[in-house]
Amino acid sequence: MASKSFEAKENQKEYWGSKLNQRLSFLTERGFEPGKIAKDTIVRKFRAKMRETESRLKTIALKAKKVEEMARIKAEKAAAPKQEKGKKKKEVGKTTEKSKRQQKKSKKQASKSKE
């Protein structure tokens, strides 16, 4: 599993950068042309690793920024005074109406009692 820490990725970036520099110096000592050096598979691999590590570092930084932002928002919510919800008051003058089911039931009972 890949490391998710910023420090570990920084170390990886330095590692791949040093490997790339070693390879480039080796190829220039051998007398390769810049076009040939750019097409070298090992150089391309090291550059790809560098790009991948850079991308991961950016992602880690964005995630850390988002965590800080969420913590700030949470602190603001905690500091804000809470508004208490008022209890619903019962209306005194209003009579409760029966539901249709209750109306049918009482009507049915009334018809049975007549018989």
PDB file of C-alpha atoms in Angstrom:
ATOM      1  CA  MET A   1       0.000   0.000   0.000  1.00  0.00           C
ATOM      2  CA  ALA A   2       1.366   3.409  -0.937  1.00  0.00           C
ATOM      3  CA  SER A   3       2.395   5.844   1.743  1.00  0.00           C
ATOM      4  CA  LYS A   4       0.012   8.731   2.292  1.00  0.00           C
ATOM      5  CA  SER A   5       2.310  10.929   4.375  1.00  0.00           C
ATOM      6  CA  PHE A   6       3.705  14.122   2.946  1.00  0.00           C
ATOM      7  CA  GLU A   7       7.205  13.490   4.331  1.00  0.00           C
ATOM      8  CA  ALA A   8       7.437  10.028   2.778  1.00  0.00           C
ATOM      9  CA  LYS A   9       6.422  11.371  -0.629  1.00  0.00           C
ATOM     10  CA  GLU A  10       8.985  14.191  -0.298  1.00  0.00           C
ATOM     11  CA  ASN A  11      11.657  11.562   0.354  1.00  0.00           C
ATOM     12  CA  GLN A  12      10.488   9.578  -2.671  1.00  0.00           C
ATOM     13  CA  LYS A  13      10.663  12.701  -4.824  1.00  0.00           C
ATOM     14  CA  GLU A  14      14.258  13.318  -3.723  1.00  0.00           C
ATOM     15  CA  TYR A  15      15.114   9.662  -4.345  1.00  0.00           C
ATOM     16  CA  TRP A  16      13.724   9.623  -7.888  1.00  0.00           C
ATOM     17  CA  GLY A  17      15.326  13.001  -8.600  1.00  0.00           C
ATOM     18  CA  SER A  18      18.747  11.719  -7.566  1.00  0.00           C
ATOM     19  CA  LYS A  19      18.283   8.538  -9.629  1.00  0.00           C
ATOM     20  CA  LEU A  20      17.309  10.650 -12.644  1.00  0.00           C
ATOM     21  CA  ASN A  21      20.338  12.914 -12.229  1.00  0.00           C
ATOM     22  CA  GLN A  22      22.638   9.896 -11.926  1.00  0.00           C
ATOM     23  CA  ARG A  23      21.227   8.389 -15.108  1.00  0.00           C
ATOM     24  CA  LEU A  24      21.448  11.686 -17.007  1.00  0.00           C
ATOM     25  CA  SER A  25      25.072  12.204 -15.959  1.00  0.00           C
ATOM     26  CA  PHE A  26      25.894   8.606 -16.917  1.00  0.00           C
ATOM     27  CA  LEU A  27      24.370   9.030 -20.374  1.00  0.00           C
ATOM     28  CA  THR A  28      26.084  12.388 -20.992  1.00  0.00           C
ATOM     29  CA  GLU A  29      29.437  10.839 -19.987  1.00  0.00           C
ATOM     30  CA  ARG A  30      28.835   8.121 -22.557  1.00  0.00           C
ATOM     31  CA  GLY A  31      28.318  10.810 -25.193  1.00  0.00           C
ATOM     32  CA  PHE A  32      24.627  10.356 -25.955  1.00  0.00           C
ATOM     33  CA  GLU A  33      22.784  13.153 -27.725  1.00  0.00           C
ATOM     34  CA  PRO A  34      19.980  15.016 -25.869  1.00  0.00           C
ATOM     35  CA  GLY A  35      17.369  13.485 -28.200  1.00  0.00           C
ATOM     36  CA  LYS A  36      18.591   9.968 -27.407  1.00  0.00           C
ATOM     37  CA  ILE A  37      18.741  10.753 -23.692  1.00  0.00           C
ATOM     38  CA  ALA A  38      15.112  11.928 -23.697  1.00  0.00           C
ATOM     39  CA  LYS A  39      14.042   8.674 -25.377  1.00  0.00           C
ATOM     40  CA  ASP A  40      15.938   6.450 -22.942  1.00  0.00           C
ATOM     41  CA  THR A  41      13.441   4.135 -21.232  1.00  0.00           C
ATOM     42  CA  ILE A  42      15.010   4.388 -17.793  1.00  0.00           C
ATOM     43  CA  VAL A  43      15.035   8.201 -17.955  1.00  0.00           C
ATOM     44  CA  ARG A  44      11.401   8.174 -19.028  1.00  0.00           C
ATOM     45  CA  LYS A  45      10.566   5.823 -16.142  1.00  0.00           C
ATOM     46  CA  PHE A  46      12.272   8.097 -13.612  1.00  0.00           C
ATOM     47  CA  ARG A  47      10.511  11.167 -14.991  1.00  0.00           C
ATOM     48  CA  ALA A  48       7.174   9.346 -14.801  1.00  0.00           C
ATOM     49  CA  LYS A  49       7.858   8.463 -11.167  1.00  0.00           C
ATOM     50  CA  MET A  50       8.692  12.128 -10.485  1.00  0.00           C
ATOM     51  CA  ARG A  51       5.412  13.265 -12.095  1.00  0.00           C
ATOM     52  CA  GLU A  52       3.455  10.650 -10.151  1.00  0.00           C
ATOM     53  CA  THR A  53       5.044  11.724  -6.869  1.00  0.00           C
ATOM     54  CA  GLU A  54       4.401  15.416  -7.617  1.00  0.00           C
ATOM     55  CA  SER A  55       0.762  14.651  -8.347  1.00  0.00           C
ATOM     56  CA  ARG A  56       0.424  12.729  -5.100  1.00  0.00           C
ATOM     57  CA  LEU A  57       2.044  15.575  -3.138  1.00  0.00           C
ATOM     58  CA  LYS A  58      -0.470  18.031  -4.595  1.00  0.00           C
ATOM     59  CA  THR A  59      -3.333  15.712  -3.659  1.00  0.00           C
ATOM     60  CA  ILE A  60      -2.047  15.333  -0.101  1.00  0.00           C
ATOM     61  CA  ALA A  61      -1.719  19.119   0.219  1.00  0.00           C
ATOM     62  CA  LEU A  62      -5.266  19.672  -1.058  1.00  0.00           C
ATOM     63  CA  LYS A  63      -6.615  17.071   1.356  1.00  0.00           C
ATOM     64  CA  ALA A  64      -4.805  18.708   4.277  1.00  0.00           C
ATOM     65  CA  LYS A  65      -6.207  22.096   3.257  1.00  0.00           C
ATOM     66  CA  LYS A  66      -9.721  20.649   3.114  1.00  0.00           C
ATOM     67  CA  VAL A  67      -9.334  19.089   6.574  1.00  0.00           C
ATOM     68  CA  GLU A  68      -8.224  22.461   7.981  1.00  0.00           C
ATOM     69  CA  GLU A  69     -11.190  24.175   6.337  1.00  0.00           C
ATOM     70  CA  MET A  70     -13.622  21.625   7.765  1.00  0.00           C
ATOM     71  CA  ALA A  71     -12.091  22.034  11.235  1.00  0.00           C
ATOM     72  CA  ARG A  72     -12.485  25.812  10.956  1.00  0.00           C
ATOM     73  CA  ILE A  73     -16.138  25.470   9.933  1.00  0.00           C
ATOM     74  CA  LYS A  74     -16.773  23.026  12.777  1.00  0.00           C
ATOM     75  CA  ALA A  75     -15.192  25.438  15.271  1.00  0.00           C
ATOM     76  CA  GLU A  76     -17.351  28.293  13.956  1.00  0.00           C
ATOM     77  CA  LYS A  77     -20.482  26.183  14.359  1.00  0.00           C
ATOM     78  CA  ALA A  78     -19.497  25.232  17.899  1.00  0.00           C
ATOM     79  CA  ALA A  79     -18.833  28.872  18.817  1.00  0.00           C
ATOM     80  CA  ALA A  80     -22.131  30.119  17.382  1.00  0.00           C
ATOM     81  CA  PRO A  81     -25.011  30.336  19.883  1.00  0.00           C
ATOM     82  CA  LYS A  82     -27.577  27.616  19.464  1.00  0.00           C
ATOM     83  CA  GLN A  83     -31.127  28.606  18.725  1.00  0.00           C
ATOM     84  CA  GLU A  84     -33.612  26.731  20.826  1.00  0.00           C
ATOM     85  CA  LYS A  85     -36.629  25.349  19.103  1.00  0.00           C
ATOM     86  CA  GLY A  86     -39.883  26.384  20.690  1.00  0.00           C
ATOM     87  CA  LYS A  87     -42.350  23.726  21.673  1.00  0.00           C
ATOM     88  CA  LYS A  88     -45.506  23.569  19.678  1.00  0.00           C
ATOM     89  CA  LYS A  89     -48.490  25.000  21.497  1.00  0.00           C
ATOM     90  CA  LYS A  90     -51.763  23.175  21.408  1.00  0.00           C
ATOM     91  CA  GLU A  91     -54.577  25.161  19.933  1.00  0.00           C
ATOM     92  CA  VAL A  92     -57.357  25.361  22.513  1.00  0.00           C
ATOM     93  CA  GLY A  93     -60.319  26.386  20.365  1.00  0.00           C
ATOM     94  CA  LYS A  94     -59.798  23.881  17.616  1.00  0.00           C
ATOM     95  CA  THR A  95     -61.661  20.586  17.844  1.00  0.00           C
ATOM     96  CA  THR A  96     -59.948  17.521  16.564  1.00  0.00           C
ATOM     97  CA  GLU A  97     -61.575  16.068  13.492  1.00  0.00           C
ATOM     98  CA  LYS A  98     -61.826  12.341  12.986  1.00  0.00           C
ATOM     99  CA  SER A  99     -60.005  10.740  10.120  1.00  0.00           C
ATOM    100  CA  LYS A 100     -62.006   9.137   7.327  1.00  0.00           C
ATOM    101  CA  ARG A 101     -61.260   5.705   8.710  1.00  0.00           C
ATOM    102  CA  GLN A 102     -62.524   6.660  12.157  1.00  0.00           C
ATOM    103  CA  GLN A 103     -65.613   8.253  10.607  1.00  0.00           C
ATOM    104  CA  LYS A 104     -66.408   5.030   8.703  1.00  0.00           C
ATOM    105  CA  LYS A 105     -65.837   2.967  11.823  1.00  0.00           C
ATOM    106  CA  SER A 106     -68.172   5.058  13.957  1.00  0.00           C
ATOM    107  CA  LYS A 107     -70.778   5.071  11.166  1.00  0.00           C
ATOM    108  CA  LYS A 108     -70.603   1.279  10.939  1.00  0.00           C
ATOM    109  CA  GLN A 109     -70.990   0.900  14.703  1.00  0.00           C
ATOM    110  CA  ALA A 110     -73.966   3.271  14.677  1.00  0.00           C
ATOM    111  CA  SER A 111     -75.695   1.227  11.965  1.00  0.00           C
ATOM    112  CA  LYS A 112     -75.089  -2.009  13.900  1.00  0.00           C
ATOM    113  CA  SER A 113     -76.512  -0.546  17.091  1.00  0.00           C
ATOM    114  CA  LYS A 114     -79.742   0.444  15.259  1.00  0.00           C
ATOM    115  CA  GLU A 115     -80.403  -3.124  14.203  1.00  0.00           C
TER     116      GLU A 115
END
